[in-house]
PDB file of C-alpha atoms in Angstrom:
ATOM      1  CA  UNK A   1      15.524 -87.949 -45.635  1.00 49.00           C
ATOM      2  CA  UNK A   2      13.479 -87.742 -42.002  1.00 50.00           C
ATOM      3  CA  UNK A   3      11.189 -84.550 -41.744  1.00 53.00           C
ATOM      4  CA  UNK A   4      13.393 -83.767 -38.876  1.00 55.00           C
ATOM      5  CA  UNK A   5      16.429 -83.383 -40.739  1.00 55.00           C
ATOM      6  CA  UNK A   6      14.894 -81.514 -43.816  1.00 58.00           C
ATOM      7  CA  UNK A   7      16.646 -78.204 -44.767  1.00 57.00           C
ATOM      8  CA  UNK A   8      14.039 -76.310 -44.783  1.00 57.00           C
ATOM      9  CA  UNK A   9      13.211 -77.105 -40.991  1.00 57.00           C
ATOM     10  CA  UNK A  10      17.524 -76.162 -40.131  1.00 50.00           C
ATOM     11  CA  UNK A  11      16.808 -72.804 -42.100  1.00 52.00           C
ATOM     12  CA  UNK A  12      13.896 -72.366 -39.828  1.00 54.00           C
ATOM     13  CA  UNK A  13      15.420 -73.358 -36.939  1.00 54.00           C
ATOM     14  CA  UNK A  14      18.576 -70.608 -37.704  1.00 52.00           C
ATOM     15  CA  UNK A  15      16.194 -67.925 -38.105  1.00 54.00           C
ATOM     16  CA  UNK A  16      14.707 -68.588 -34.785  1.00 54.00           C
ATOM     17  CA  UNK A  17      17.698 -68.760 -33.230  1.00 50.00           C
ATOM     18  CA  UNK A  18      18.621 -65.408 -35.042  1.00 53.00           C
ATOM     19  CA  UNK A  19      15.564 -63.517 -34.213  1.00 53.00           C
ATOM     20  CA  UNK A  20      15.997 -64.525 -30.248  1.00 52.00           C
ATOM     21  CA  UNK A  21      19.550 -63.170 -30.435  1.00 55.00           C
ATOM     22  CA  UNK A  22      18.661 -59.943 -32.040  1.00 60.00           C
ATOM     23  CA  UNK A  23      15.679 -59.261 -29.557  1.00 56.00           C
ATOM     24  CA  UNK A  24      18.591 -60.420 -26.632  1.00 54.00           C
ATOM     25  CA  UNK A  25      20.594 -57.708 -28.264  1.00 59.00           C
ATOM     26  CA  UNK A  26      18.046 -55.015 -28.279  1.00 61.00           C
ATOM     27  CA  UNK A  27      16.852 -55.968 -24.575  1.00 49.00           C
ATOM     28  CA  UNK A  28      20.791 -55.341 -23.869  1.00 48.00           C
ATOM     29  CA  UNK A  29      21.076 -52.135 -25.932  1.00 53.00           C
ATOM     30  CA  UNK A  30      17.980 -50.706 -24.057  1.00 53.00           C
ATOM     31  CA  UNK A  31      19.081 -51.593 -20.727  1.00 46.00           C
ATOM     32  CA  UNK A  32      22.181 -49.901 -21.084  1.00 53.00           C
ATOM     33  CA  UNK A  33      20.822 -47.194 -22.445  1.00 52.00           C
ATOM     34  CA  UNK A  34      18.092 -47.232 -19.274  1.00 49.00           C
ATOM     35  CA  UNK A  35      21.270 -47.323 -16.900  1.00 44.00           C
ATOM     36  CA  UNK A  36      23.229 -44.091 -18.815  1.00 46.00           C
ATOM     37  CA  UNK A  37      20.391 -42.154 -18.298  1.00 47.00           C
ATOM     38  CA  UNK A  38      20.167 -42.899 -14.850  1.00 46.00           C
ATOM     39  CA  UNK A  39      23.768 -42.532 -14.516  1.00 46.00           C
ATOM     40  CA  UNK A  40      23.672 -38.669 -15.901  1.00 47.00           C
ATOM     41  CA  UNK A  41      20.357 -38.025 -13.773  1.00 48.00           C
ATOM     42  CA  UNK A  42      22.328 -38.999 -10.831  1.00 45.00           C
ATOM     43  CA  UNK A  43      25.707 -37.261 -11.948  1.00 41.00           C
ATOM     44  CA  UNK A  44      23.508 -33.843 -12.508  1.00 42.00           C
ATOM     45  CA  UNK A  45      22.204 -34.143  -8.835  1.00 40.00           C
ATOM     46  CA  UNK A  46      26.013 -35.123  -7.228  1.00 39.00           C
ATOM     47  CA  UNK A  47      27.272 -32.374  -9.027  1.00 42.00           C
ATOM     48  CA  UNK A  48      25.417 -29.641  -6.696  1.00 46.00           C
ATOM     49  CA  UNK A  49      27.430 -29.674  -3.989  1.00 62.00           C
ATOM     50  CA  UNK A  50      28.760 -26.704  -1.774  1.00 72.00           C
ATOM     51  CA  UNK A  51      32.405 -27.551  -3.147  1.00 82.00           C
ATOM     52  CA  UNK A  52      30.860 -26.407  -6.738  1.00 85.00           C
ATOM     53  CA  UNK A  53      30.644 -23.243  -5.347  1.00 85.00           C
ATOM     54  CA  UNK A  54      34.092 -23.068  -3.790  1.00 89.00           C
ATOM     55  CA  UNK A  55      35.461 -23.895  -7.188  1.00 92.00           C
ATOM     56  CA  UNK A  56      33.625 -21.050  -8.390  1.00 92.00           C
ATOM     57  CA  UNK A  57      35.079 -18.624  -6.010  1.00 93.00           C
ATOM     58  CA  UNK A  58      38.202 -19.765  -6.588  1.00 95.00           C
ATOM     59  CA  UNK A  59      37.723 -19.284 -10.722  1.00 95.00           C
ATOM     60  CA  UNK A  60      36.394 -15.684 -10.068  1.00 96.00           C
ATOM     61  CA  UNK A  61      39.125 -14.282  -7.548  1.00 96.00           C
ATOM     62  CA  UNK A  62      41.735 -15.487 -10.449  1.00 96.00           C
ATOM     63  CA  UNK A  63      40.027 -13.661 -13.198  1.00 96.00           C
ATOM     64  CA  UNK A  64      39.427 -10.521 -10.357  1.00 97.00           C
ATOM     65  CA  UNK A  65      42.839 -10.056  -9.733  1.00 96.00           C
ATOM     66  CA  UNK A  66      43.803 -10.352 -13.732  1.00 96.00           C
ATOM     67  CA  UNK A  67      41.436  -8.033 -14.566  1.00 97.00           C
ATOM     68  CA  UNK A  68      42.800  -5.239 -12.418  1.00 96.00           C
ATOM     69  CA  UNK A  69      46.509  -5.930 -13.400  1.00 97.00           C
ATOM     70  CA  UNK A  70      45.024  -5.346 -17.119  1.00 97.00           C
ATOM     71  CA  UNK A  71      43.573  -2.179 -16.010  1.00 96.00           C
ATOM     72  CA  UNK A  72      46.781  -1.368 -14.441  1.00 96.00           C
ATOM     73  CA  UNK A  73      48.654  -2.347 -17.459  1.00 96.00           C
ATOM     74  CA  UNK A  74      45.712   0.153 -19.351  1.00 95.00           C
ATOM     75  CA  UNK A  75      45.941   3.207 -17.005  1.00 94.00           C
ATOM     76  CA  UNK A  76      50.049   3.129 -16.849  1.00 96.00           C
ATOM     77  CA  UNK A  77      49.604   3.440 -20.954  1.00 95.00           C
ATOM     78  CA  UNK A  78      47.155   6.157 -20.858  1.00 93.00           C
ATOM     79  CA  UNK A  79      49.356   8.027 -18.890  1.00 93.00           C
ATOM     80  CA  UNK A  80      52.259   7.413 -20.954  1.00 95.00           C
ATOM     81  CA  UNK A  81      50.287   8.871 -24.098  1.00 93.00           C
ATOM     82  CA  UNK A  82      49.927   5.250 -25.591  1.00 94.00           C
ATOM     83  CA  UNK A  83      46.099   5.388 -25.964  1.00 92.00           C
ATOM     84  CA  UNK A  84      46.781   1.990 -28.660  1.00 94.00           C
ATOM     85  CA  UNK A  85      47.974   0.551 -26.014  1.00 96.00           C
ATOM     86  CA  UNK A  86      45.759   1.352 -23.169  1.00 94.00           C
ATOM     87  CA  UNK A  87      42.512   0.711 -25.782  1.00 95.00           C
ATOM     88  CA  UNK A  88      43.765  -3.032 -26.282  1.00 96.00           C
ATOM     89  CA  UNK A  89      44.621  -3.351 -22.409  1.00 96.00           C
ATOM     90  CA  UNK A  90      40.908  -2.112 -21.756  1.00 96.00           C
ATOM     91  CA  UNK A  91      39.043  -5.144 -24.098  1.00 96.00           C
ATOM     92  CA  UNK A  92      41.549  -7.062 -22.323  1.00 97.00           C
ATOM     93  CA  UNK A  93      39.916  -5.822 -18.501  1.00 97.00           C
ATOM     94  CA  UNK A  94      36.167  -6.167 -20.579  1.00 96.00           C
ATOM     95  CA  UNK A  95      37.249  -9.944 -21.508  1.00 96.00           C
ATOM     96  CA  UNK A  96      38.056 -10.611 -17.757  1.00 97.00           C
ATOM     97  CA  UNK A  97      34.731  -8.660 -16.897  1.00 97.00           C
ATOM     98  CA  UNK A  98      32.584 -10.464 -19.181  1.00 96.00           C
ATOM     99  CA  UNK A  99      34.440 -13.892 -17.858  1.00 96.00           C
ATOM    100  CA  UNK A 100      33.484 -12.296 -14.262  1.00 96.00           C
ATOM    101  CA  UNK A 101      29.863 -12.069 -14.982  1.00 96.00           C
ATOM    102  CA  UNK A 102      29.901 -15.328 -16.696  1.00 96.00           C
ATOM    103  CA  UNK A 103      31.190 -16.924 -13.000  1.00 96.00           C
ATOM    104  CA  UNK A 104      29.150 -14.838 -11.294  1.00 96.00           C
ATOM    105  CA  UNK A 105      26.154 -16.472 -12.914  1.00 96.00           C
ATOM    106  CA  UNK A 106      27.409 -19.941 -12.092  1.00 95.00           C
ATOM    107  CA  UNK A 107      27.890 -19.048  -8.504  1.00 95.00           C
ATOM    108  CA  UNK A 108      24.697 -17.320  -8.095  1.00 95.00           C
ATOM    109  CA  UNK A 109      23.019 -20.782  -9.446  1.00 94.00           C
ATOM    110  CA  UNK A 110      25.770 -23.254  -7.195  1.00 93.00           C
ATOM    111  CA  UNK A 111      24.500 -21.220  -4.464  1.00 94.00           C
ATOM    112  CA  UNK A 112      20.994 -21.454  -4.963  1.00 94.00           C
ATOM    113  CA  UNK A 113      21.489 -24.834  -5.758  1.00 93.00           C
ATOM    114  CA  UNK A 114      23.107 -25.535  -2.485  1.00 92.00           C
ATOM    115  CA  UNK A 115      20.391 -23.683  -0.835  1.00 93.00           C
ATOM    116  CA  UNK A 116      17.479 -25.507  -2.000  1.00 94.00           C
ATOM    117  CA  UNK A 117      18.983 -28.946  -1.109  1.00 93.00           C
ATOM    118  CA  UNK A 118      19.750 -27.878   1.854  1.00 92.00           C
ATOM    119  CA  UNK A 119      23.864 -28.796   1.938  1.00 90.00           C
ATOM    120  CA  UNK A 120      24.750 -25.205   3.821  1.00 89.00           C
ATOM    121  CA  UNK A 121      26.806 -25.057   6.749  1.00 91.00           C
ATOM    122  CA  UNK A 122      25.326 -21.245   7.927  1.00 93.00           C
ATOM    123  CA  UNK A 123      21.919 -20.073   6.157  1.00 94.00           C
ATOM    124  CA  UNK A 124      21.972 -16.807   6.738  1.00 95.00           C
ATOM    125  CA  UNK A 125      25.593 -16.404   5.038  1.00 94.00           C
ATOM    126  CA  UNK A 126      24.429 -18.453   1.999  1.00 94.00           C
ATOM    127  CA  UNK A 127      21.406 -16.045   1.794  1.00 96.00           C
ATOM    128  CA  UNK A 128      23.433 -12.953   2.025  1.00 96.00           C
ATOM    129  CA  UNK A 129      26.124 -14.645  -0.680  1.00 95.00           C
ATOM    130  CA  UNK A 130      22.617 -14.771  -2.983  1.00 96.00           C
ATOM    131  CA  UNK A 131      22.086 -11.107  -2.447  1.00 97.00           C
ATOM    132  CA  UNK A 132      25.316 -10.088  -2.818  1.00 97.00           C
ATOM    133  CA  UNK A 133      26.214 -11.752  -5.425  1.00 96.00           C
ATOM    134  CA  UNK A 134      22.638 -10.426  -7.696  1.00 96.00           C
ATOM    135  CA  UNK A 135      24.535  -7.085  -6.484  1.00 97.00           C
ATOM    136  CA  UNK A 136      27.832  -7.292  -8.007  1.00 97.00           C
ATOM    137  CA  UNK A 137      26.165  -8.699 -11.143  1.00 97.00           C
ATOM    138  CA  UNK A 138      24.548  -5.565 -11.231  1.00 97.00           C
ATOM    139  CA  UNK A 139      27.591  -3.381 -10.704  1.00 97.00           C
ATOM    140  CA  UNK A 140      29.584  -5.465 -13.174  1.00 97.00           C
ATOM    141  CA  UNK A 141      27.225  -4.790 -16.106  1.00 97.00           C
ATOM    142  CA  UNK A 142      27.766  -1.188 -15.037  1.00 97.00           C
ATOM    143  CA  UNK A 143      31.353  -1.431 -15.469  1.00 96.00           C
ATOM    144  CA  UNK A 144      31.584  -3.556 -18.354  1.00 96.00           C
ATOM    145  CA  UNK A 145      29.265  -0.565 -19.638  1.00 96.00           C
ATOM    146  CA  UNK A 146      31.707   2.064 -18.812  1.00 95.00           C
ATOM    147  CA  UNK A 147      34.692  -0.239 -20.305  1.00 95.00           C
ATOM    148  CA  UNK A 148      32.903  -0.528 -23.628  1.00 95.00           C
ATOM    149  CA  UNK A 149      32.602   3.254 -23.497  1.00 94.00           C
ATOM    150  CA  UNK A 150      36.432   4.185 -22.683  1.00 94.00           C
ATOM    151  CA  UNK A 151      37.290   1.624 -25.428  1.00 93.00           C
ATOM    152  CA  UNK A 152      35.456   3.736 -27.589  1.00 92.00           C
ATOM    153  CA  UNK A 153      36.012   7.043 -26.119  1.00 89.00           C
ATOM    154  CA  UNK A 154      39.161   7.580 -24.159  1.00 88.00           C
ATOM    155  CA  UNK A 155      39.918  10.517 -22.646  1.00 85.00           C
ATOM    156  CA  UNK A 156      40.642  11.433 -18.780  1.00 77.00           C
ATOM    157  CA  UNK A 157      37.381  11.279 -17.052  1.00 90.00           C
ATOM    158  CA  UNK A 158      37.063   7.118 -18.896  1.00 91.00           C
ATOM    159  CA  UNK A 159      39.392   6.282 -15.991  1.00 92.00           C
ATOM    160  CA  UNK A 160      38.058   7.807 -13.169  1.00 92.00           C
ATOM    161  CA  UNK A 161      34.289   6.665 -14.261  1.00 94.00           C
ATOM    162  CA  UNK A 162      36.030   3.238 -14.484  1.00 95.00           C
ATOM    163  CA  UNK A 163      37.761   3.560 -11.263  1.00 94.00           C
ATOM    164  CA  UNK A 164      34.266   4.705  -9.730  1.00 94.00           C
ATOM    165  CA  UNK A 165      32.324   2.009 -11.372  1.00 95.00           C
ATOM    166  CA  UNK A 166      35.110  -1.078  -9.951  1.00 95.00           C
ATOM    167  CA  UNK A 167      35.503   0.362  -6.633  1.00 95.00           C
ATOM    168  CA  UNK A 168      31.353   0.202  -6.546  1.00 96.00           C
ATOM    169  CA  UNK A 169      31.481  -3.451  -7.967  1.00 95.00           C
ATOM    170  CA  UNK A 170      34.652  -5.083  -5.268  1.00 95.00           C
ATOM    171  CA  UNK A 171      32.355  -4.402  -2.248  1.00 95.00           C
ATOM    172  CA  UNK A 172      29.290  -6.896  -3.156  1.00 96.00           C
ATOM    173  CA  UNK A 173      31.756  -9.222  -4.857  1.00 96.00           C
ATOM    174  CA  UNK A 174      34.181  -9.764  -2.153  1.00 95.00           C
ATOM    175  CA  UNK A 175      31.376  -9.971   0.287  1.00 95.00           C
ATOM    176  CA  UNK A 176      29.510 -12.475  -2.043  1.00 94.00           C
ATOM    177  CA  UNK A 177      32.564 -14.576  -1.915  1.00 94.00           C
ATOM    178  CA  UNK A 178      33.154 -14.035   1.315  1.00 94.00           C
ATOM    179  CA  UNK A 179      29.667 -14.862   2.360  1.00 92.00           C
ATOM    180  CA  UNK A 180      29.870 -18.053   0.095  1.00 92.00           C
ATOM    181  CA  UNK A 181      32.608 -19.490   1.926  1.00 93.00           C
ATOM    182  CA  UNK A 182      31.276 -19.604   5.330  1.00 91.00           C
ATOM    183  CA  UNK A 183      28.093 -21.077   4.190  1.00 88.00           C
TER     184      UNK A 183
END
């Protein structure tokens, strides 16, 4: 047998062969793993885009308008007598509301999102969007405050309070979307 040939030296030679593949493999692993992260980074920063925001005002005029045909559905059964009825319509509206201030959030940050990079149309309308929209936040949690209340306490004045408390929250909201769709 020739030293070249021994087995030892093919064992050897294997190994090598193995230990190049595996570092290969690793190189590969890690540079995949290099280009997903770069992929996210990049997918966080195309996802701020005035459209966000559009999708956002479309989200919270859908929940809007269910919310007050709930609250329809829950003043029609208080006036009927069925205060069951109107009690489980009411969480119903404070689901919708909570959903509502949950969007309103995400708008408030698409907008200022938008803002800082720049992507608005009209600056002055995405500035007033921003104020309005920290507005109607503001009168939502006083709502959702007075719907927590009725659902506890019904009686007469719940409604009007209610009534009171949305008709003070639709005037920054609309003009918050309003104001986000011409920027």
């Amino acid at each position: 047998m020739s030293h070249a040939a021994s087995p030892s030296r093919l064992l050897s030679r294997r190994r090598g062969a193995r230990r190049s593949g595996s570092h290969r493999r690793r190189w590969l692993a890690g540079l995949r793993s290099a280009c997903l992260c770069a992929w996210l980074l990049f997918a966080g920063v195309a996802a701020a885009d005035p459209v966000e925001a559009l999708q956002v005002v479309q989200q919270l005029e859908n929940d809007h308008g269910s919310m007050y045909q709930r609250m329809q559905v829950a003043y029609d059964a208080h006036r009927r007598g069925d205060d069951a009825r109107a009690r489980l319509a009411l969480r119903d509206v404070a689901a919708y509301a909570m959903r509502l201030s949950s969007g309103l959030a995400d708008l408030r940050a698409a907008n200022q999102d938008t803002l800082d990079r720049g992507l608005y149309r009209d600056r002055v309308a995405l500035e007033r969007a921003l104020a309005d929209t920290g507005l109607a936040e503001q009168r939502l949690d006083q709502l959702i405050e007075s719907l927590l209340a009725a659902i506890q306490y019904l009686d007469p004045t719940s409604f009007y309070v209610i009534s009171s408390d949305a008709a003070a929250f639709d005037e920054p909201f609309l003009a918050a979307l309003g104001s986000t769709r011409q920027s």
